[in-house]
Amino acid sequence: MLHPKAIRFRLYPTPEQMTLIHKMFGCSRFVYNHFLAKWNESYNDTGTGLSYHKCATGIPALKQSFDWLKEVDSIALQSSVRHLADSFDRFFRKQNEAPRFKSRKNPVQSYTTRYTNDNIAIRDAELKLPKLGWVRFAKSREVEGRILSATVRRSATGKYFVSIVCEMDIAPLPKLDTAIGIDFGLKKFAVCSRGEDEINPKHLRKRERRLAHWQRILSRRIPGGANWHRAKRKVAMIHEKIANSRNDFLHQITTRWIRENQTICLEDLQVSDMLQNGRLAKAISEVSWSMCRKMLEYKAKWYGRTISVVAKDYPSSQLCSSCGHRNPEVKELSLREWDCPVCGSHHDRDKNASLNIEKEGLQLAAMTA
């Protein structure tokens, strides 16, 4: 079955190619901000915004006013308008806040171009991109399927990456009879109904002292100076290492769950509400439950697995997984183990919750099948 899949590679552009990349960053940002201002102006005057078609047809006139827009990839400018339209669509569906103007001071910059007439191609360890020509890149794996688009991005550490979106034929995995219930936590990243406990690697805590050290140095530097930029890049490098370690851990664990189970049962955690707890906000942000769920959902779609999400008000910790008796005393988080007053079963709080999540998730999956 065909699915879009993004593959990221490190780019090694020449100084001339870096200059062109930065021009494309600036021109894409300018077009985005220009039409965002037009959209806001139209909405304030008439009560309605602008359509994607109206913005896209306004690009040629904009090029006549600003000749330097003709120096960059025209598809990248069209993509900026498409991103603006998509941002407003998500805003009206209440999926995100209203689009904001992009800043050239943001350390992360990007632009997107789409495949047409072989303008994106791969030859050995070189990648062909519009206006840039052949750019050397770290080819860590083969690119399969039909190329749809490419997004060039500069990270906060000054590295250049390209994300190539391909339409790939991903074969579903063989069907299994196994299921798993997963109870996410802080002391342990996940307690599974099949007996495996996944430890919380705490990637941020491992580098927290070094991060705080360089953040203090950055705060003492004069903004804009060479030493300030050096310290800022050092802070960004530490954040990048934390993010890479976290993503690697999440990819490994979600891929294993997908390969070993037909149905994965999860609890619908309201992470945004839980972050309001000042004592736990840092620890909750560090474990990235939301990212883990997103990975499971798209990998399940690729490989023919089922994700069953249990309602947030389901009392998974209070129910006895043996007899179903509900013990309201287990609401206290300090109570880690308890005995069922009906059947006498001894329960570990998290293990019991994972078993109940699996039972409820399988019932929900059977109802929707």
Coordinates of C-alpha atoms in Angstrom, one line a residue:
M1 CA 0.0 0.0 0.0
L2 CA 1.3 3.5 -0.9
H3 CA 2.1 5.8 1.9
P4 CA 4.1 9.1 2.1
K5 CA 7.3 8.7 4.1
A6 CA 9.9 11.4 4.9
I7 CA 13.6 10.5 5.0
R8 CA 16.1 13.0 6.4
F9 CA 19.7 13.4 5.3
R10 CA 22.5 15.8 6.3
L11 CA 23.5 18.2 3.5
Y12 CA 27.0 19.5 2.9
P13 CA 26.5 22.5 0.6
T14 CA 29.3 24.6 -0.8
P15 CA 29.7 28.3 0.2
E16 CA 27.9 29.4 -3.0
Q17 CA 25.1 26.9 -2.4
M18 CA 24.8 28.1 1.2
T19 CA 24.3 31.7 -0.1
L20 CA 21.5 30.4 -2.4
I21 CA 19.9 28.4 0.4
H22 CA 19.8 31.5 2.6
K23 CA 18.3 33.5 -0.3
M24 CA 15.5 30.9 -0.6
F25 CA 15.0 31.1 3.2
G26 CA 14.6 34.8 3.0
C27 CA 12.4 34.9 -0.1
S28 CA 10.1 32.2 1.2
R29 CA 9.8 34.0 4.5
F30 CA 9.1 37.3 2.8
V31 CA 6.3 35.8 0.6
Y32 CA 4.7 34.1 3.7
N33 CA 4.8 37.3 5.7
H34 CA 3.5 39.5 2.8
F35 CA 0.4 37.4 2.2
L36 CA -0.2 36.9 5.9
A37 CA -0.4 40.7 6.2
K38 CA -2.7 40.8 3.2
W39 CA -4.8 38.1 4.8
N40 CA -5.1 39.9 8.1
E41 CA -5.9 43.2 6.3
S42 CA -8.6 41.6 4.3
Y43 CA -10.1 39.9 7.3
N44 CA -10.2 43.2 9.3
D45 CA -11.8 45.1 6.4
T46 CA -14.3 42.5 5.0
G47 CA -14.6 39.8 7.7
T48 CA -13.2 37.2 5.2
G49 CA -9.6 36.2 4.5
L50 CA -7.9 35.2 1.3
S51 CA -8.0 31.9 -0.5
Y52 CA -4.9 30.0 -1.5
H53 CA -5.7 30.6 -5.2
K54 CA -5.9 34.4 -4.7
C55 CA -2.6 34.4 -2.9
A56 CA -0.8 32.1 -5.4
T57 CA -2.0 34.2 -8.4
G58 CA -0.5 37.3 -6.7
I59 CA 3.0 36.0 -6.7
P60 CA 3.8 37.0 -10.3
A61 CA 2.9 40.6 -9.6
L62 CA 5.0 40.5 -6.4
K63 CA 8.0 39.3 -8.5
Q64 CA 7.5 42.4 -10.8
S65 CA 7.8 44.6 -7.8
F66 CA 10.8 42.8 -6.2
D67 CA 13.2 41.5 -8.8
W68 CA 15.2 39.5 -6.3
L69 CA 12.3 37.1 -6.0
K70 CA 13.1 35.9 -9.5
E71 CA 16.5 34.6 -8.3
V72 CA 15.0 31.7 -6.2
D73 CA 13.0 28.6 -6.9
S74 CA 9.4 29.6 -7.8
I75 CA 8.0 26.4 -6.4
A76 CA 9.4 27.3 -3.0
L77 CA 7.5 30.6 -3.1
Q78 CA 4.3 28.7 -4.0
S79 CA 4.9 26.3 -1.1
S80 CA 5.1 29.2 1.3
V81 CA 1.6 30.3 0.3
R82 CA 0.4 26.7 0.6
H83 CA 1.8 26.5 4.1
L84 CA 0.0 29.7 5.0
A85 CA -3.3 28.4 3.7
D86 CA -2.8 25.1 5.6
S87 CA -2.0 27.1 8.8
F88 CA -5.3 29.0 8.6
D89 CA -7.2 25.7 7.8
R90 CA -5.8 24.2 11.0
F91 CA -6.5 27.4 12.9
F92 CA -10.2 27.3 11.9
R93 CA -10.4 23.6 12.9
K94 CA -9.0 24.7 16.3
Q95 CA -5.9 22.6 15.9
N96 CA -3.4 25.4 16.4
E97 CA -3.2 29.1 17.1
A98 CA -3.4 31.8 14.4
P99 CA -0.4 32.0 12.0
R100 CA 2.3 34.4 13.1
F101 CA 4.9 36.3 11.1
K102 CA 8.2 34.5 10.6
S103 CA 11.4 36.1 11.8
R104 CA 14.8 36.0 10.2
K105 CA 16.2 35.9 13.7
N106 CA 14.8 32.4 14.2
P107 CA 17.8 30.0 14.2
V108 CA 15.8 27.4 12.4
Q109 CA 14.9 28.3 8.8
S110 CA 13.4 26.2 6.0
Y111 CA 11.8 26.1 2.6
T112 CA 10.0 23.4 0.6
T113 CA 10.1 22.6 -3.0
R114 CA 8.1 20.0 -4.9
Y115 CA 9.1 17.4 -7.5
T116 CA 8.4 18.3 -11.1
N117 CA 10.2 17.5 -14.4
D118 CA 13.0 15.7 -12.6
N119 CA 14.1 18.8 -10.7
I120 CA 14.9 16.6 -7.7
A121 CA 17.2 13.6 -8.3
I122 CA 19.8 11.5 -6.6
R123 CA 23.1 10.4 -8.0
D124 CA 25.4 8.4 -5.8
A125 CA 26.1 10.7 -2.8
E126 CA 24.7 13.8 -4.4
L127 CA 21.3 15.3 -4.4
K128 CA 19.9 17.5 -7.2
L129 CA 17.8 20.4 -6.0
P130 CA 16.2 23.4 -7.9
K131 CA 18.6 26.4 -8.3
L132 CA 21.2 24.6 -6.2
G133 CA 22.2 21.9 -8.6
W134 CA 24.0 18.9 -7.2
V135 CA 24.6 19.0 -3.4
R136 CA 26.7 16.5 -1.5
F137 CA 24.8 14.7 1.2
A138 CA 25.2 11.9 3.7
K139 CA 23.4 9.0 2.0
S140 CA 22.7 6.8 5.0
R141 CA 20.0 4.8 3.2
E142 CA 18.5 4.3 -0.2
V143 CA 15.6 6.5 -1.3
E144 CA 12.7 4.3 -2.6
G145 CA 9.5 5.1 -4.3
R146 CA 8.4 8.3 -6.1
I147 CA 9.8 11.6 -4.8
L148 CA 7.1 14.1 -3.9
S149 CA 8.9 17.0 -2.3
A150 CA 12.0 18.1 -0.5
T151 CA 12.4 20.4 2.5
V152 CA 15.7 22.1 3.2
R153 CA 16.3 23.1 6.8
R154 CA 19.0 24.8 8.7
S155 CA 19.1 23.7 12.4
A156 CA 20.0 26.0 15.3
T157 CA 23.5 24.5 15.3
G158 CA 24.1 25.7 11.8
K159 CA 23.8 22.2 10.1
Y160 CA 21.8 21.8 6.9
F161 CA 19.3 18.9 6.4
V162 CA 17.0 17.8 3.7
S163 CA 13.8 15.9 4.3
I164 CA 12.7 14.0 1.1
V165 CA 9.1 12.9 1.1
C166 CA 8.6 9.8 -1.0
E167 CA 5.5 7.8 -1.9
M168 CA 6.5 4.3 -0.9
D169 CA 4.9 0.9 -1.2
I170 CA 5.0 -0.3 2.5
A171 CA 3.8 -3.9 2.9
P172 CA 1.8 -4.7 6.0
L173 CA 3.4 -7.0 8.6
P174 CA 2.0 -10.5 9.1
K175 CA -1.0 -10.5 11.4
L176 CA -0.5 -11.6 15.0
D177 CA -2.8 -12.8 17.8
T178 CA -1.0 -10.7 20.4
A179 CA -2.0 -7.5 22.1
I180 CA -0.4 -5.1 24.6
G181 CA -1.7 -2.6 27.1
I182 CA 0.7 0.3 27.9
D183 CA 0.5 2.5 31.0
F184 CA 2.8 5.5 30.6
G185 CA 4.6 6.9 33.6
L186 CA 7.4 9.0 34.9
K187 CA 9.5 6.7 37.1
K188 CA 9.2 4.1 34.4
F189 CA 8.5 5.3 30.8
A190 CA 6.0 2.5 30.3
V191 CA 4.7 -0.5 32.1
C192 CA 3.3 -3.1 29.7
S193 CA 0.7 -5.8 30.3
R194 CA 2.9 -8.5 28.8
G195 CA 5.5 -8.0 31.6
E196 CA 8.1 -5.6 30.1
D197 CA 8.9 -2.4 31.9
E198 CA 10.6 0.3 29.9
I199 CA 12.9 2.5 31.9
N200 CA 12.7 6.2 31.6
P201 CA 16.1 7.2 30.0
K202 CA 15.8 10.8 31.3
H203 CA 17.9 12.3 28.4
L204 CA 17.4 15.9 29.6
R205 CA 18.5 15.1 33.2
K206 CA 21.7 13.4 32.0
R207 CA 22.8 16.7 30.3
E208 CA 21.0 19.2 32.5
R209 CA 24.1 20.3 34.4
R210 CA 26.1 20.9 31.3
L211 CA 23.2 22.7 29.7
A212 CA 22.7 25.0 32.7
H213 CA 26.5 25.7 32.6
W214 CA 26.4 27.0 29.1
Q215 CA 23.1 28.8 29.6
R216 CA 24.8 30.8 32.4
I217 CA 27.7 31.6 30.2
L218 CA 25.3 32.7 27.4
S219 CA 23.4 35.0 29.8
R220 CA 26.7 36.8 30.7
R221 CA 27.7 37.4 27.0
I222 CA 26.9 40.6 25.2
P223 CA 24.1 39.7 22.7
G224 CA 25.3 39.8 19.1
G225 CA 29.0 39.3 19.9
A226 CA 31.2 36.5 18.7
N227 CA 31.4 34.9 22.2
W228 CA 27.6 35.2 22.5
H229 CA 27.1 33.3 19.2
R230 CA 29.6 30.7 20.2
A231 CA 27.8 30.1 23.5
K232 CA 24.4 30.1 21.8
R233 CA 25.6 27.4 19.4
K234 CA 26.9 25.3 22.3
V235 CA 23.5 25.5 24.0
A236 CA 21.8 24.5 20.7
M237 CA 24.2 21.6 20.3
I238 CA 23.2 20.2 23.7
H239 CA 19.5 20.6 23.0
E240 CA 20.1 18.8 19.6
K241 CA 21.8 15.9 21.3
I242 CA 18.9 15.6 23.8
A243 CA 16.4 15.6 21.0
N244 CA 18.3 13.1 18.9
S245 CA 18.7 10.7 21.9
R246 CA 15.0 11.0 22.7
N247 CA 13.8 10.4 19.1
D248 CA 16.1 7.4 18.8
F249 CA 14.7 5.9 21.9
L250 CA 11.1 6.5 20.9
H251 CA 11.6 5.1 17.4
Q252 CA 13.2 1.9 18.7
I253 CA 10.5 1.2 21.3
T254 CA 7.5 2.1 19.1
T255 CA 8.9 -0.1 16.2
R256 CA 9.3 -3.0 18.6
W257 CA 5.8 -2.7 19.9
I258 CA 4.4 -2.5 16.4
R259 CA 6.4 -5.5 15.2
E260 CA 5.4 -7.7 18.2
N261 CA 1.7 -6.8 18.6
Q262 CA -1.4 -6.7 16.5
T263 CA -3.3 -4.3 18.8
I264 CA -1.7 -1.6 21.0
C265 CA -3.9 -0.2 23.7
L266 CA -3.2 3.2 25.1
E267 CA -4.7 5.6 27.6
D268 CA -5.9 9.0 26.2
L269 CA -3.6 11.2 28.2
Q270 CA -4.4 14.9 28.3
V271 CA -0.8 16.1 28.3
S272 CA -1.6 19.8 27.9
D273 CA -3.7 19.7 31.0
M274 CA -1.1 17.7 32.9
L275 CA 1.5 20.3 32.1
Q276 CA -0.4 22.8 34.3
N277 CA 1.1 20.9 37.3
G278 CA 4.2 23.0 38.0
R279 CA 5.9 20.2 40.0
L280 CA 5.6 17.6 37.2
A281 CA 5.6 19.7 34.0
K282 CA 9.3 19.3 33.4
A283 CA 9.3 15.6 33.9
I284 CA 6.2 15.2 31.7
S285 CA 7.7 17.2 28.9
E286 CA 10.9 15.1 29.0
V287 CA 9.2 11.8 28.4
S288 CA 7.3 12.9 25.3
W289 CA 4.2 10.8 25.6
S290 CA 2.5 12.7 22.7
M291 CA 5.4 12.0 20.3
C292 CA 5.3 8.4 21.3
R293 CA 1.6 8.1 20.5
K294 CA 2.1 9.9 17.1
M295 CA 4.8 7.5 16.1
L296 CA 2.7 4.5 17.1
E297 CA -0.3 5.9 15.1
Y298 CA 1.5 6.4 11.8
K299 CA 3.5 3.2 12.1
A300 CA 0.3 1.3 12.8
K301 CA -1.2 2.8 9.6
W302 CA 1.9 1.7 7.6
Y303 CA 2.1 -1.9 8.9
G304 CA -1.6 -2.8 9.4
R305 CA -1.7 -2.7 13.2
T306 CA -4.5 -1.3 15.4
I307 CA -4.2 1.4 18.0
S308 CA -7.0 1.4 20.5
V309 CA -7.2 4.5 22.8
V310 CA -9.0 4.1 26.1
A311 CA -11.0 7.2 27.3
K312 CA -9.2 9.5 29.7
D313 CA -11.9 9.0 32.4
Y314 CA -11.4 5.2 32.4
P315 CA -10.4 4.2 36.0
S316 CA -7.6 1.9 34.9
S317 CA -5.7 2.1 38.3
Q318 CA -8.8 1.7 40.5
L319 CA -10.2 -1.5 38.9
C320 CA -9.0 -5.0 40.0
S321 CA -7.7 -6.7 36.8
S322 CA -8.8 -10.1 38.2
C323 CA -12.4 -9.5 39.4
G324 CA -13.2 -6.0 38.1
H325 CA -13.9 -4.5 41.6
R326 CA -13.4 -0.8 41.8
N327 CA -11.4 0.5 44.7
P328 CA -11.7 4.3 45.1
E329 CA -8.9 4.5 47.6
V330 CA -6.4 3.9 44.8
K331 CA -6.9 7.5 43.6
E332 CA -4.0 8.6 45.8
L333 CA -0.9 8.4 43.6
S334 CA 1.2 7.6 46.7
L335 CA -0.5 4.2 46.9
R336 CA 1.7 2.0 44.6
E337 CA 0.5 -1.4 45.7
W338 CA -2.9 -2.6 47.0
D339 CA -4.9 -5.7 47.7
C340 CA -8.4 -6.3 46.3
P341 CA -10.9 -6.5 49.2
V342 CA -13.1 -8.8 47.1
C343 CA -10.8 -11.5 45.5
G344 CA -7.7 -10.8 47.6
S345 CA -5.4 -10.3 44.6
H346 CA -2.3 -8.3 45.2
H347 CA -1.7 -5.5 42.6
D348 CA 1.1 -3.3 41.5
R349 CA -0.6 0.0 40.6
D350 CA 1.1 0.4 37.2
K351 CA 1.0 -3.3 36.2
N352 CA -2.7 -3.5 37.1
A353 CA -3.5 -0.4 35.1
S354 CA -1.8 -1.8 32.0
L355 CA -3.8 -5.0 32.2
N356 CA -7.0 -3.0 32.5
I357 CA -6.1 -0.8 29.6
E358 CA -5.5 -3.9 27.5
K359 CA -8.9 -5.4 28.4
E360 CA -10.7 -2.1 27.7
G361 CA -8.8 -1.4 24.5
L362 CA -9.5 -4.9 23.1
Q363 CA -13.2 -4.4 23.8
L364 CA -13.2 -1.0 22.1
A365 CA -11.3 -2.5 19.1
A366 CA -13.8 -5.3 18.8
M367 CA -16.7 -2.9 18.8
T368 CA -15.2 -0.7 16.0
A369 CA -14.0 -3.7 13.9

